[in-house]
CSV table of C-alpha atoms in Angstrom, one decimal:
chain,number,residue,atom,x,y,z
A,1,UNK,CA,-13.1,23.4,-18.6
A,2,UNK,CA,-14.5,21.1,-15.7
A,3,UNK,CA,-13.5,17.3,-16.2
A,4,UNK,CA,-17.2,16.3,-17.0
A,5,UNK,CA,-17.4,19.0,-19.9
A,6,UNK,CA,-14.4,18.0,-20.9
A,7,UNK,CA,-15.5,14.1,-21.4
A,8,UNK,CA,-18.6,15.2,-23.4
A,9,UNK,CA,-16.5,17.3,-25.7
A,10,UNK,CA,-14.1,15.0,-26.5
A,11,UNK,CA,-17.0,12.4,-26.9
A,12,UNK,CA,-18.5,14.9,-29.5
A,13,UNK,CA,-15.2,15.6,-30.9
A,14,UNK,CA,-14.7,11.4,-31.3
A,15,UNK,CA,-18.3,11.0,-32.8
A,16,UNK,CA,-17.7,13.6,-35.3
A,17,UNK,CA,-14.1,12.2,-36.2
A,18,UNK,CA,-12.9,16.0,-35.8
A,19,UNK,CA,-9.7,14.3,-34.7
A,20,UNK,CA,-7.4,17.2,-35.4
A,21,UNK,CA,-9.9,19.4,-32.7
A,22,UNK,CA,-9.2,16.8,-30.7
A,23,UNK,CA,-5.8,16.4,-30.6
A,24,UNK,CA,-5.5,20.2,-29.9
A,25,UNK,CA,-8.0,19.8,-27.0
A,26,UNK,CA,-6.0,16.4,-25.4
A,27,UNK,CA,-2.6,18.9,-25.3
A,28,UNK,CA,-4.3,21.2,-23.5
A,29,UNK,CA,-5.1,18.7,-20.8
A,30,UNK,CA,-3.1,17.0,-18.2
A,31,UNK,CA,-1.7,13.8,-18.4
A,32,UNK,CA,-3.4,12.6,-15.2
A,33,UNK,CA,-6.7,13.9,-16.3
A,34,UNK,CA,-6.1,12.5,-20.2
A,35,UNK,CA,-6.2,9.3,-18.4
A,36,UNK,CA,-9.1,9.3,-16.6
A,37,UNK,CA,-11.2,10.6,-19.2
A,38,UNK,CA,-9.5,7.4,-21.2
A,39,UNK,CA,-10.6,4.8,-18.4
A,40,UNK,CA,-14.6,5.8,-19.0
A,41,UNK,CA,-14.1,5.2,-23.2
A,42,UNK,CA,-15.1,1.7,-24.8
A,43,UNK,CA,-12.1,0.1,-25.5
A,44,UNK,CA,-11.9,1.0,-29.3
A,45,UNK,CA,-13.0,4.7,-28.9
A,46,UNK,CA,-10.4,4.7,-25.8
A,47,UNK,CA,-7.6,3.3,-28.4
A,48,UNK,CA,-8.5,5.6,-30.4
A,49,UNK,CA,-7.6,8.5,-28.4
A,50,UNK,CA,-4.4,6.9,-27.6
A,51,UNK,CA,-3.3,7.0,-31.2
A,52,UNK,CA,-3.9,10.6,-31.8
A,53,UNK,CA,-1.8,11.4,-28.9
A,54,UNK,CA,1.6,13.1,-29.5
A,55,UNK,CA,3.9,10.6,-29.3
A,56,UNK,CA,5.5,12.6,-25.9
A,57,UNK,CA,2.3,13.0,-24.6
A,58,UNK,CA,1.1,9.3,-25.0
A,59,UNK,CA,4.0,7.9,-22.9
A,60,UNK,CA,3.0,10.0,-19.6
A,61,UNK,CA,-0.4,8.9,-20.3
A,62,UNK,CA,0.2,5.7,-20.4
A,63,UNK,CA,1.8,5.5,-17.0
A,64,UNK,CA,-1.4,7.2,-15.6
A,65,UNK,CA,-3.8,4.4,-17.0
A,66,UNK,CA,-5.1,1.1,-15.2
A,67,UNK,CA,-3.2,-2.2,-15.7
A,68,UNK,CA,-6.1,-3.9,-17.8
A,69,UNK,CA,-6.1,-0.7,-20.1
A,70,UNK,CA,-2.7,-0.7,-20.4
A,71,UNK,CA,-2.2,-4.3,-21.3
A,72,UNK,CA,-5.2,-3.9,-24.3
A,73,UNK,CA,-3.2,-0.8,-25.8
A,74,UNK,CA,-0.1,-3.0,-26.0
A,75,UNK,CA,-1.6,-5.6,-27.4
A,76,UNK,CA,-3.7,-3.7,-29.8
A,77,UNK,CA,-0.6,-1.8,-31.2
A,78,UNK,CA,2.2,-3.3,-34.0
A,79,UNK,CA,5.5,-4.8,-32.5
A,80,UNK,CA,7.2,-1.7,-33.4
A,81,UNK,CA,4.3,0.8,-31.7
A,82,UNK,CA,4.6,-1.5,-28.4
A,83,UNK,CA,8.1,-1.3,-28.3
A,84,UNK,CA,8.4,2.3,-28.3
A,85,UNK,CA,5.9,3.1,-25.6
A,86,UNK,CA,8.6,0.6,-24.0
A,87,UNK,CA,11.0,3.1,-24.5
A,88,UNK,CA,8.9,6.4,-23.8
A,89,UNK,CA,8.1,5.0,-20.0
A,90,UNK,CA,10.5,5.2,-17.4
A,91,UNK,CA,12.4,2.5,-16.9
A,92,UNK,CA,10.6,1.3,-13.2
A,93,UNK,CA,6.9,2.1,-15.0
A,94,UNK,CA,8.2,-0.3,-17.5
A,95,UNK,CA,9.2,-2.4,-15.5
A,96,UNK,CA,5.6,-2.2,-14.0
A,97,UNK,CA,3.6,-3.1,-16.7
A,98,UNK,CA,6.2,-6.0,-17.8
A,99,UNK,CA,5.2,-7.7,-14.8
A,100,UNK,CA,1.4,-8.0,-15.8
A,101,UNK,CA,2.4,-9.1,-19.2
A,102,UNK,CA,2.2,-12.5,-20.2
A,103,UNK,CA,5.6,-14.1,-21.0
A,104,UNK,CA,5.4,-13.4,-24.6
A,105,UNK,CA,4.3,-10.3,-24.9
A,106,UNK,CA,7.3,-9.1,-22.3
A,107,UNK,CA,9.2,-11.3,-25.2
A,108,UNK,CA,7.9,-9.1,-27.8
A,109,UNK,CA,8.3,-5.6,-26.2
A,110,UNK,CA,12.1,-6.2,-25.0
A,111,UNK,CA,13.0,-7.4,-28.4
A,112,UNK,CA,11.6,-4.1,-30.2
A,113,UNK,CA,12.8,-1.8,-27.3
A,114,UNK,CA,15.9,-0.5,-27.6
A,115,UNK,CA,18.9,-2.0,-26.0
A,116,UNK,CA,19.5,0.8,-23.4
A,117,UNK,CA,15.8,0.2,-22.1
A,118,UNK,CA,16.0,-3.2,-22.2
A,119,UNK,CA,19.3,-3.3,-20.0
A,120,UNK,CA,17.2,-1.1,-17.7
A,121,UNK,CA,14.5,-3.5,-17.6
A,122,UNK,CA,16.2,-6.1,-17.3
A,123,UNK,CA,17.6,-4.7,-13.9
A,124,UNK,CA,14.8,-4.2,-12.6
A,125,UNK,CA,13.1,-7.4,-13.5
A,126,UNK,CA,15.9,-9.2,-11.7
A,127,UNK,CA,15.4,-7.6,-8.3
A,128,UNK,CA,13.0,-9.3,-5.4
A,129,UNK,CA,9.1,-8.5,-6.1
A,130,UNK,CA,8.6,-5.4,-2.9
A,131,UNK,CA,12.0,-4.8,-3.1
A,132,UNK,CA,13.5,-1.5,-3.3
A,133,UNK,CA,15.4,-2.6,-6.2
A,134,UNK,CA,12.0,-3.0,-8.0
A,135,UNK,CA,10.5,0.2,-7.7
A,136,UNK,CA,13.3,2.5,-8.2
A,137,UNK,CA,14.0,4.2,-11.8
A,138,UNK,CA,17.5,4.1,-13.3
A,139,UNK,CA,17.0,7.7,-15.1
A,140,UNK,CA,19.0,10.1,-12.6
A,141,UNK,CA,21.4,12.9,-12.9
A,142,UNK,CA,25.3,11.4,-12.0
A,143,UNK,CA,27.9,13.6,-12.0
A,144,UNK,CA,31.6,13.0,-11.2
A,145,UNK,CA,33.7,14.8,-8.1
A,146,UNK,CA,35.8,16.6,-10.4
A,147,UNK,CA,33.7,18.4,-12.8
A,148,UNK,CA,33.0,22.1,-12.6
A,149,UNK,CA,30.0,23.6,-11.9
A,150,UNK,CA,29.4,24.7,-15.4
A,151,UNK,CA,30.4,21.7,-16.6
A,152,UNK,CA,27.8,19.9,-14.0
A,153,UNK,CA,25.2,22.4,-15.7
A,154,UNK,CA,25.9,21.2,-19.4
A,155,UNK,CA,25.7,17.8,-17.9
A,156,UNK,CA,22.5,18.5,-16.7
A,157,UNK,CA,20.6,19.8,-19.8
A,158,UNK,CA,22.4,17.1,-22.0
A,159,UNK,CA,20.1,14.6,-19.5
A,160,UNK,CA,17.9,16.0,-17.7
A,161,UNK,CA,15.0,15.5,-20.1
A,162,UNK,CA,15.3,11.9,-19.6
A,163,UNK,CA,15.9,12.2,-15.9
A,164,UNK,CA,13.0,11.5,-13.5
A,165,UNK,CA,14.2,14.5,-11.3
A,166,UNK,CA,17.2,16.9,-11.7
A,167,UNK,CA,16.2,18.7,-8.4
A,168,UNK,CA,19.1,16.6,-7.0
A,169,UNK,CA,22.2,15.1,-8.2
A,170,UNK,CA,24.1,12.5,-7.1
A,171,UNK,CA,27.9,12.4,-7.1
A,172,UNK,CA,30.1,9.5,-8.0
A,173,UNK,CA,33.0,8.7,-7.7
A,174,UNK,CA,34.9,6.7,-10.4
A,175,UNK,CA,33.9,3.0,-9.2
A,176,UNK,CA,30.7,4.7,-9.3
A,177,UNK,CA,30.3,5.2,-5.5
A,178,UNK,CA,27.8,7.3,-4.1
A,179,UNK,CA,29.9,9.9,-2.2
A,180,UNK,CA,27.6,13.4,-2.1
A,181,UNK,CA,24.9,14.8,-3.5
A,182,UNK,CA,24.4,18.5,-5.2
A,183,UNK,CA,20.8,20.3,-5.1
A,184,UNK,CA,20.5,22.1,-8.5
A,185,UNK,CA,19.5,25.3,-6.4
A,186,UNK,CA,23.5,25.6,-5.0
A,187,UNK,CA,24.7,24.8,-8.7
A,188,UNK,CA,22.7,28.3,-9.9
A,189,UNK,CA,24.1,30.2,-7.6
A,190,UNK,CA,27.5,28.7,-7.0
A,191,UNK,CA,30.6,30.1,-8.9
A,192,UNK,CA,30.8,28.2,-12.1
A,193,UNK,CA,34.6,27.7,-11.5
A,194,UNK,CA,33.3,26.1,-8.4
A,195,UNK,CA,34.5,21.9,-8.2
A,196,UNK,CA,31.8,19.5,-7.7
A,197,UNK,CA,33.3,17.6,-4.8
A,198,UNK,CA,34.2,20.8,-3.0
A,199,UNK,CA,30.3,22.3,-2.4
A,200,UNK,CA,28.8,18.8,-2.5
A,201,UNK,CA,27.0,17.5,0.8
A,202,UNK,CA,28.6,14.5,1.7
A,203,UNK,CA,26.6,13.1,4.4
A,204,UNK,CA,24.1,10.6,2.2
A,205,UNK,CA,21.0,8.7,3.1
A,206,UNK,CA,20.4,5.9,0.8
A,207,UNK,CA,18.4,2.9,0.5
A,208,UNK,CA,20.0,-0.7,-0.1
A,209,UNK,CA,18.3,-1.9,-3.2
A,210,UNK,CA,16.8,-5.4,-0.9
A,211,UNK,CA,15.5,-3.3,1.5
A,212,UNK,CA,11.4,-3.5,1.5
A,213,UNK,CA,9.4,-1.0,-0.4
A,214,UNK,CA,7.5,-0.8,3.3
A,215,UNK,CA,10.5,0.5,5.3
A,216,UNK,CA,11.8,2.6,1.8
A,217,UNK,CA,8.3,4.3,2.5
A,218,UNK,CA,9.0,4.5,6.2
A,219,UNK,CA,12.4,5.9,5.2
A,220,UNK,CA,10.9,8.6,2.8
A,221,UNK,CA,8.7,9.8,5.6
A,222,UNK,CA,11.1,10.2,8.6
A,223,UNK,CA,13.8,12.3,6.7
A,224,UNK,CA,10.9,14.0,3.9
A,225,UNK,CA,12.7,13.8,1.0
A,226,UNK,CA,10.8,13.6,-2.5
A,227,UNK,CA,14.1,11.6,-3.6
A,228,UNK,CA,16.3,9.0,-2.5
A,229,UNK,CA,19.0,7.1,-4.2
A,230,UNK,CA,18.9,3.5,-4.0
A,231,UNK,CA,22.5,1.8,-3.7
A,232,UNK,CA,23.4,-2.2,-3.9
A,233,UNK,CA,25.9,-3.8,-1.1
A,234,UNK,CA,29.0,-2.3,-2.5
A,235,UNK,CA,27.3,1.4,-1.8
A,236,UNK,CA,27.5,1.9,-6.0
A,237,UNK,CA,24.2,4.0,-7.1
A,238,UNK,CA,22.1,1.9,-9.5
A,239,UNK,CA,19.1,4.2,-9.1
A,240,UNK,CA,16.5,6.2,-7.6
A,241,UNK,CA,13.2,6.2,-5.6
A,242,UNK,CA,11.0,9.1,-6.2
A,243,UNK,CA,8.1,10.1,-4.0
A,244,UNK,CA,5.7,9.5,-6.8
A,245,UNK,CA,6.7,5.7,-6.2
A,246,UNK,CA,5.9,5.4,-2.7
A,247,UNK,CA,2.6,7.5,-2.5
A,248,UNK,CA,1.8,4.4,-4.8
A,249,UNK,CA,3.8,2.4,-2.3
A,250,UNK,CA,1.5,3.4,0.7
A,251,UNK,CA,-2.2,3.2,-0.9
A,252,UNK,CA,-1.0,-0.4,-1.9
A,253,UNK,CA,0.4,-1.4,1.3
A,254,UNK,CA,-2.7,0.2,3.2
A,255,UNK,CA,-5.2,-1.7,0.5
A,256,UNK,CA,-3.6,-4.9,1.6
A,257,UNK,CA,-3.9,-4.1,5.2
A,258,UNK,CA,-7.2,-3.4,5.2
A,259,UNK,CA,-8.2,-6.6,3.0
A,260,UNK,CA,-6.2,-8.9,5.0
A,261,UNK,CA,-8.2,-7.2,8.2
A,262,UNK,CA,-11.0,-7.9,6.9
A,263,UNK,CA,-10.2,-11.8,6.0
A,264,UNK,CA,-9.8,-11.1,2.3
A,265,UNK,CA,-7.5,-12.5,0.0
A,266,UNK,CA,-5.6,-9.1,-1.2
A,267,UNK,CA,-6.4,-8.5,-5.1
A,268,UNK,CA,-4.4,-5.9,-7.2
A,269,UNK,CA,-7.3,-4.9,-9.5
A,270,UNK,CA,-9.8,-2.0,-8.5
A,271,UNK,CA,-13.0,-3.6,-7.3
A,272,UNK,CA,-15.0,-2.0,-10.1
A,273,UNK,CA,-13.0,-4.3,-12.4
A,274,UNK,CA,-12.8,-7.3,-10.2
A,275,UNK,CA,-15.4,-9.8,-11.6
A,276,UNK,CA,-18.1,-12.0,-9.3
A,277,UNK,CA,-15.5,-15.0,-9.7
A,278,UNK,CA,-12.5,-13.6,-9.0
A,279,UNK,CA,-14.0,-11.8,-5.5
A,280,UNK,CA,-16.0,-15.0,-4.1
A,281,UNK,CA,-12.2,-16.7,-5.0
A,282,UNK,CA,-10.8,-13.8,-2.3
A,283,UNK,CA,-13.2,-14.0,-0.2
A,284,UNK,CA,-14.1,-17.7,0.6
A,285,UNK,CA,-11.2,-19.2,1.9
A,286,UNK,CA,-11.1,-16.9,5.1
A,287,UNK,CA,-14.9,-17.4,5.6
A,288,UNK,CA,-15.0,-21.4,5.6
A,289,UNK,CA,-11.8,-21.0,8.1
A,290,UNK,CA,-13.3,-18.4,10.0
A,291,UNK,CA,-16.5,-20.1,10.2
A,292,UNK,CA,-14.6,-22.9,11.0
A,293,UNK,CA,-13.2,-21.7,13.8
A,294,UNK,CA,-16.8,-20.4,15.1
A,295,UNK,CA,-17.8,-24.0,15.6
A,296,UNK,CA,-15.5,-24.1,19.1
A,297,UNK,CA,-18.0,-21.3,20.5
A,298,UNK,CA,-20.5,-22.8,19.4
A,299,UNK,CA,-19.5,-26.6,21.0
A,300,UNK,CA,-18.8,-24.4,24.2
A,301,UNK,CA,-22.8,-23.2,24.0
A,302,UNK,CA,-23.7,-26.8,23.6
A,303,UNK,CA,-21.7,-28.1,26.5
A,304,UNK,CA,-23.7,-25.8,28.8
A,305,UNK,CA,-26.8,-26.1,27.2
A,306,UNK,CA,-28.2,-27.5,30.6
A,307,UNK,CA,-26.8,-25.1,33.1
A,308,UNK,CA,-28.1,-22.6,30.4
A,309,UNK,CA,-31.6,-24.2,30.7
A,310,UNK,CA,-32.1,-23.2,34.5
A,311,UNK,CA,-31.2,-19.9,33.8
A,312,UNK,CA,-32.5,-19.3,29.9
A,313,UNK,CA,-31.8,-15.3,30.6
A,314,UNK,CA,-28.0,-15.9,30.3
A,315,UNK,CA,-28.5,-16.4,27.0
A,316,UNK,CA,-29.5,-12.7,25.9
A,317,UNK,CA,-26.2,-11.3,26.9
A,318,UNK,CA,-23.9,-13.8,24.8
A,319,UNK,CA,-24.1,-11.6,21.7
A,320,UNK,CA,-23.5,-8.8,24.0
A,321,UNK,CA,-20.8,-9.9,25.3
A,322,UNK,CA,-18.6,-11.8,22.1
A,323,UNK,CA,-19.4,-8.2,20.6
A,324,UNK,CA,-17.8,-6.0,23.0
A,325,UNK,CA,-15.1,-8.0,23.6
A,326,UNK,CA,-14.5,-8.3,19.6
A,327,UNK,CA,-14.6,-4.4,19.4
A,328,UNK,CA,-11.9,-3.9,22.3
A,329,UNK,CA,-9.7,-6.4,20.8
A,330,UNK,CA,-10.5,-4.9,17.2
A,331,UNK,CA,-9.4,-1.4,18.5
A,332,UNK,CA,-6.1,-2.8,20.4
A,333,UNK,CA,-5.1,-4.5,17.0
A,334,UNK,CA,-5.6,-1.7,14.5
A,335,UNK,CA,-3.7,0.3,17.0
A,336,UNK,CA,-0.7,-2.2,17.7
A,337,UNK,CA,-0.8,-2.8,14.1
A,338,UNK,CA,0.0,0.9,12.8
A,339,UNK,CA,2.7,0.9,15.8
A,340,UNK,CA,4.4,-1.9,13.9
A,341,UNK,CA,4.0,-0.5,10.3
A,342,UNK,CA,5.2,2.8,11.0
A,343,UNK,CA,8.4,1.3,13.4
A,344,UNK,CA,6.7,2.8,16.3
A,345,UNK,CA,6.7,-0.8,18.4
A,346,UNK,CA,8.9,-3.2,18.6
A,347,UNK,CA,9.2,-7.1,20.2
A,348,UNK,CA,10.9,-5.3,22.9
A,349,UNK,CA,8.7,-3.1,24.1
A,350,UNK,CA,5.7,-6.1,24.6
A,351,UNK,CA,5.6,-5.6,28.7
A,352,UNK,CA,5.1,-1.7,28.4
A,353,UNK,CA,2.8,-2.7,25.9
A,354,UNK,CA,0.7,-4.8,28.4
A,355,UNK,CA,1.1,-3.1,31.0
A,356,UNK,CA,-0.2,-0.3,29.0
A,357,UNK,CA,-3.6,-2.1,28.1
A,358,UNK,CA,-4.1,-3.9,31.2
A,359,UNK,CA,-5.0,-0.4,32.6
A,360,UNK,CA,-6.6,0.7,30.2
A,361,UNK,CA,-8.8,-2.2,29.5
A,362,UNK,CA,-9.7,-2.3,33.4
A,363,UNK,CA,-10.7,1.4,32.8
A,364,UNK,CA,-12.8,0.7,30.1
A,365,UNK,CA,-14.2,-2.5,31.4
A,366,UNK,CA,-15.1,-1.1,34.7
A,367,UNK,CA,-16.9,1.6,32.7
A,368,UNK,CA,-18.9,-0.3,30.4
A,369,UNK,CA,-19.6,-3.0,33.4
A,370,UNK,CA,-21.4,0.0,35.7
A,371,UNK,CA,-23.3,1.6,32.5
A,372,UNK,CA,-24.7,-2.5,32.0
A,373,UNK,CA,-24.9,-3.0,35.6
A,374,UNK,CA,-27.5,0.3,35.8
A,375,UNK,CA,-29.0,-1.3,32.0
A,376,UNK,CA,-29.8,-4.4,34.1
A,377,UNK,CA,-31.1,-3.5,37.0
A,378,UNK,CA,-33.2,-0.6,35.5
A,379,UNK,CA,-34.3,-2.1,32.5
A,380,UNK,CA,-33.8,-5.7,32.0
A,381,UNK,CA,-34.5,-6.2,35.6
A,382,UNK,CA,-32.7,-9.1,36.6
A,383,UNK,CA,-31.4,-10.3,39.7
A,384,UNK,CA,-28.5,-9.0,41.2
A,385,UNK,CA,-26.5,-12.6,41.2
A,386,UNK,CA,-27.4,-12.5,37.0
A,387,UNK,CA,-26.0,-8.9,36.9
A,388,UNK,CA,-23.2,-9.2,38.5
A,389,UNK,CA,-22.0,-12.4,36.3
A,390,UNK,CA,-22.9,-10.2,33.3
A,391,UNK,CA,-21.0,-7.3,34.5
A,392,UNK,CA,-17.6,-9.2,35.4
A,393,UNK,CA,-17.7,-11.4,32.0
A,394,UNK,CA,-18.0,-7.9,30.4
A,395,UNK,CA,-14.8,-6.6,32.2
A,396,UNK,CA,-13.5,-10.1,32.1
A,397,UNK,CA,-14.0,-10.2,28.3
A,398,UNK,CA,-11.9,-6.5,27.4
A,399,UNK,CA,-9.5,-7.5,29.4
A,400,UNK,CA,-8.5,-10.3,27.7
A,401,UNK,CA,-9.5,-8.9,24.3
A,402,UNK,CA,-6.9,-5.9,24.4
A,403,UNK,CA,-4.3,-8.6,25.6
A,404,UNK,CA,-5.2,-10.7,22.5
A,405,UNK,CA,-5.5,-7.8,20.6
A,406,UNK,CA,-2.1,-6.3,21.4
A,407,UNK,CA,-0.3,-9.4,21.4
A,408,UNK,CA,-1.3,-11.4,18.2
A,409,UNK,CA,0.2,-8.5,15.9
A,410,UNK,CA,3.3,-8.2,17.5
A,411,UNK,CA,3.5,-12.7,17.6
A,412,UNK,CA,2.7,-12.7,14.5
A,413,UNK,CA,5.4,-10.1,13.4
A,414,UNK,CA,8.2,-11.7,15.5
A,415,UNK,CA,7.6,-15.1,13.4
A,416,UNK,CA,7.6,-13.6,9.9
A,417,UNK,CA,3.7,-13.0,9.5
A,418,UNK,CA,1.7,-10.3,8.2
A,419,UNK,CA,0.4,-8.9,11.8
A,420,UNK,CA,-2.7,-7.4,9.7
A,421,UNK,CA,-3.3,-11.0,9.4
A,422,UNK,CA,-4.2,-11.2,12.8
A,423,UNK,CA,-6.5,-8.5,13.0
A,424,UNK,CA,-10.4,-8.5,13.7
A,425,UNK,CA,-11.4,-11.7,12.6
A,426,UNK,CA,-9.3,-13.8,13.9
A,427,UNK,CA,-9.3,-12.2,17.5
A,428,UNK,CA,-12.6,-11.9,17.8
A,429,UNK,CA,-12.9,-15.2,17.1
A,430,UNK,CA,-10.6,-16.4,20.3
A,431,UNK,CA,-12.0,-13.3,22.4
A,432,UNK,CA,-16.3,-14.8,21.6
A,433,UNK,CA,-14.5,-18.2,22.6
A,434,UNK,CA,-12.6,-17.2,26.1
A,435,UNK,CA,-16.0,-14.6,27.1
A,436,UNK,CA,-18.1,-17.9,27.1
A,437,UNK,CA,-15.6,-19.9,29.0
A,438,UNK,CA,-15.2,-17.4,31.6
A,439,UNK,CA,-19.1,-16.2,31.5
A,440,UNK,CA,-20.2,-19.7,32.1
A,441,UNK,CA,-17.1,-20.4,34.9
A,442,UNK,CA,-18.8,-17.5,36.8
A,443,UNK,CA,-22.3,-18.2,35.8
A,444,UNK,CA,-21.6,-21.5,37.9
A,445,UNK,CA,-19.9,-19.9,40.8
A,446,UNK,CA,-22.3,-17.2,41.3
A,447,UNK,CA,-25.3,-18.9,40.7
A,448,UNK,CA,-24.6,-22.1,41.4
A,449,UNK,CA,-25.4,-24.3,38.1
């Protein structure tokens, strides 16, 4: 049944409290897709739905389901309800929600989950927000060097259902050191007699539980696993990082490029649910400094206003020019900037870097500079002196706008900043600035005013 169908018959099914129908219909469904027919209920009919869930079922919907949806089932259900959705959810999705919840409703939902949850929670509470240590799940398959594989089996289906994965399984020794792991594939076809520590593969990539969720994901992508074990500074295993995580990890990280290069204050909430307010709040702070900052090119106008008045056709190509210089810094930014978040580029390599541009902003420059020079001449018909100003501020202008471009990201990295920070807005503020100063320093030598 296509999703669409499927949201008019549970609609029906809801209208005509045929909740048993229902029911049958939501177990037939996936959880994802439970979840998204949820987010386009009213609030009631959506709670609703949530209580005729089975109670299995509810949990993995519940993870699926926005923030602000989550939050008004918790609050909409009895102490004891809430805390057993608590203890349903993995412990990092837990963890999750916990950290939208006002102080005391967290209060409330620790003190009716049960005490291995909470101690899970807890955990995970205490670790640094982007951490490693925040996003990982504690529910993982251990298993000690000495057991035998039939014994590792038994293990395994006396857990596993609680387990995020059981694809791998992480070997411990008995201060709980990670020292191997053991991919459930070799444990069904190994001998049963077989000893854990002898077929286990010993040579272990982990993540430090500080490290930052960024470089976790950059870690998950260069050795393409779908699990990683997450260890703190004594190398003892206190949990896991599934690839589930950081496909979340990534569209938030990217979300908050793109708003901070676009001079937005980064929100967490979906922009359908982001009200008026709350989006002028993100957005005007970085529009009265940016506009701000577009004063200077503007005083730099007004101090030539003169010179500008002998030769009035000048003025047409300023917009011209602060544009095509902010698009050639724009494109060295976004460029320099994906170098840095995927490790690609580092402080080091800044003069290959410029060397790098230089040529190919001369290449670009002098390209775009002949294609204006044959504009000019052809159709705007000016004077060769005016066209040839126009044409070197042009190549003058990507120049130093795939210099700023380049260089701002990596600065801004080396002093602790986020280098998306100093994306478009900002350099195409200091390129429109510089074109002027140089278009009116040649503007004066060429043509003498």
């Amino acid at each position: 049944m296509e999703m669409r169908n499927q949201q008019e018959e549970l609609i029906r099914l809801l209208a005509a409290k045929q909740y048993t129908n229902l029911r049958q219909l939501l177990t037939e469904m996936n959880e994802a897709d439970i979840a998204v027919l949820m987010e386009e209920l009213e609030a009631e009919e959506m709670l609703k739905v949530y209580r005729i869930l089975p109670k299995d079922l509810a949990a993995d919907v519940f993870s699926y389901l926005e923030t602000d949806s989550q939050q008004f089932i918790i609050n909409s259900l009895s102490d004891k309800e809430a805390g057993s959705v608590i203890d349903n959810l993995m412990a990092d999705d837990a963890a999750d929600l916990l950290e939208e919840m006002p102080a005391n409703v967290v209060r409330k939902l620790l003190a009716n989950a049960n005490p291995d949850t909470r101690q899970a929670v807890n955990q995970l509470l205490c670790y640094p927000e982007d951490s490693a240590g925040s996003i990982m799940t504690v529910e993982y398959v251990s298993l000690k060097e000495n057991l035998t594989v039939n014994q590792a089996i038994e293990r395994i289906r006396a857990v596993g259902l609680d387990s995020e994965t059981i694809n791998i399984c992480y070997v411990l020794d008995a201060r709980r050191e990670l020292v191997g792991t053991v991919a459930l594939r070799y444990l069904l076809l190994s001998d049963g007699d077989d000893i854990i520590g002898e077929i286990m593969h010993e040579n272990v990539i982990s993540i430090n539980t500080l490290m930052d969720q960024e470089q976790a994901a950059a870690q998950f992508k260069k050795y393409d696993f779908t699990a990683m074990p997450v260890v703190d500074n004594e190398n003892r295993m206190v949990g896991i990082i599934t690839v589930d995580d950081i496909v979340d990890i990534m569209e938030e990280e990217t979300t908050e490029d793109m708003e901070k290069m676009a001079a937005i204050v980064p929100s967490d909430k979906p922009y359908m649910k982001t009200g008026v307010t709350e989006t002028y709040r993100k957005r005007i702070p970085w529009l009265l400094l940016l506009m701000v900052s577009a004063t200077f090119t503007g005083a730099i106008i007004a101090s030539f206003e003169e010179a500008l008045s002998v030769y009035a056709v000048l003025v047409a190509f300023i917009p011209m020019l602060m544009d095509t210089g902010g698009n050639a810094g724009g494109q060295a930014s976004v460029t320099i900037i994906r170098g840095l978040s995927l490790g690609e580029i580092a402080y080091r390599d800044i003069p290959r870097i410029m060397w790098k541009e230089i040529r190919v902003a001369l290449l670009c420059g002098g390209t775009l500079a002949a294609a204006n020079f044959v504009k000019l001449m052809l159709l705007d018909r000016v004077g060769i002196p005016v066209a040839f100003t126009v044409c070197l501020t042009l190549a003058a202008a990507v120049l130093m706008a795939m210099l700023v471009g380049c260089l701002l990201p990596i600065g801004a990295k080396k002093i602790g900043f986020d280098p998306a920070v100093m994306a478009s807005p900002f350099i195409t503020t200091i390129v429109d600035a510089l074109s002027l100063l140089v278009y009116f320093r040649f503007a004066a030598i060429l043509l003498g005013i």
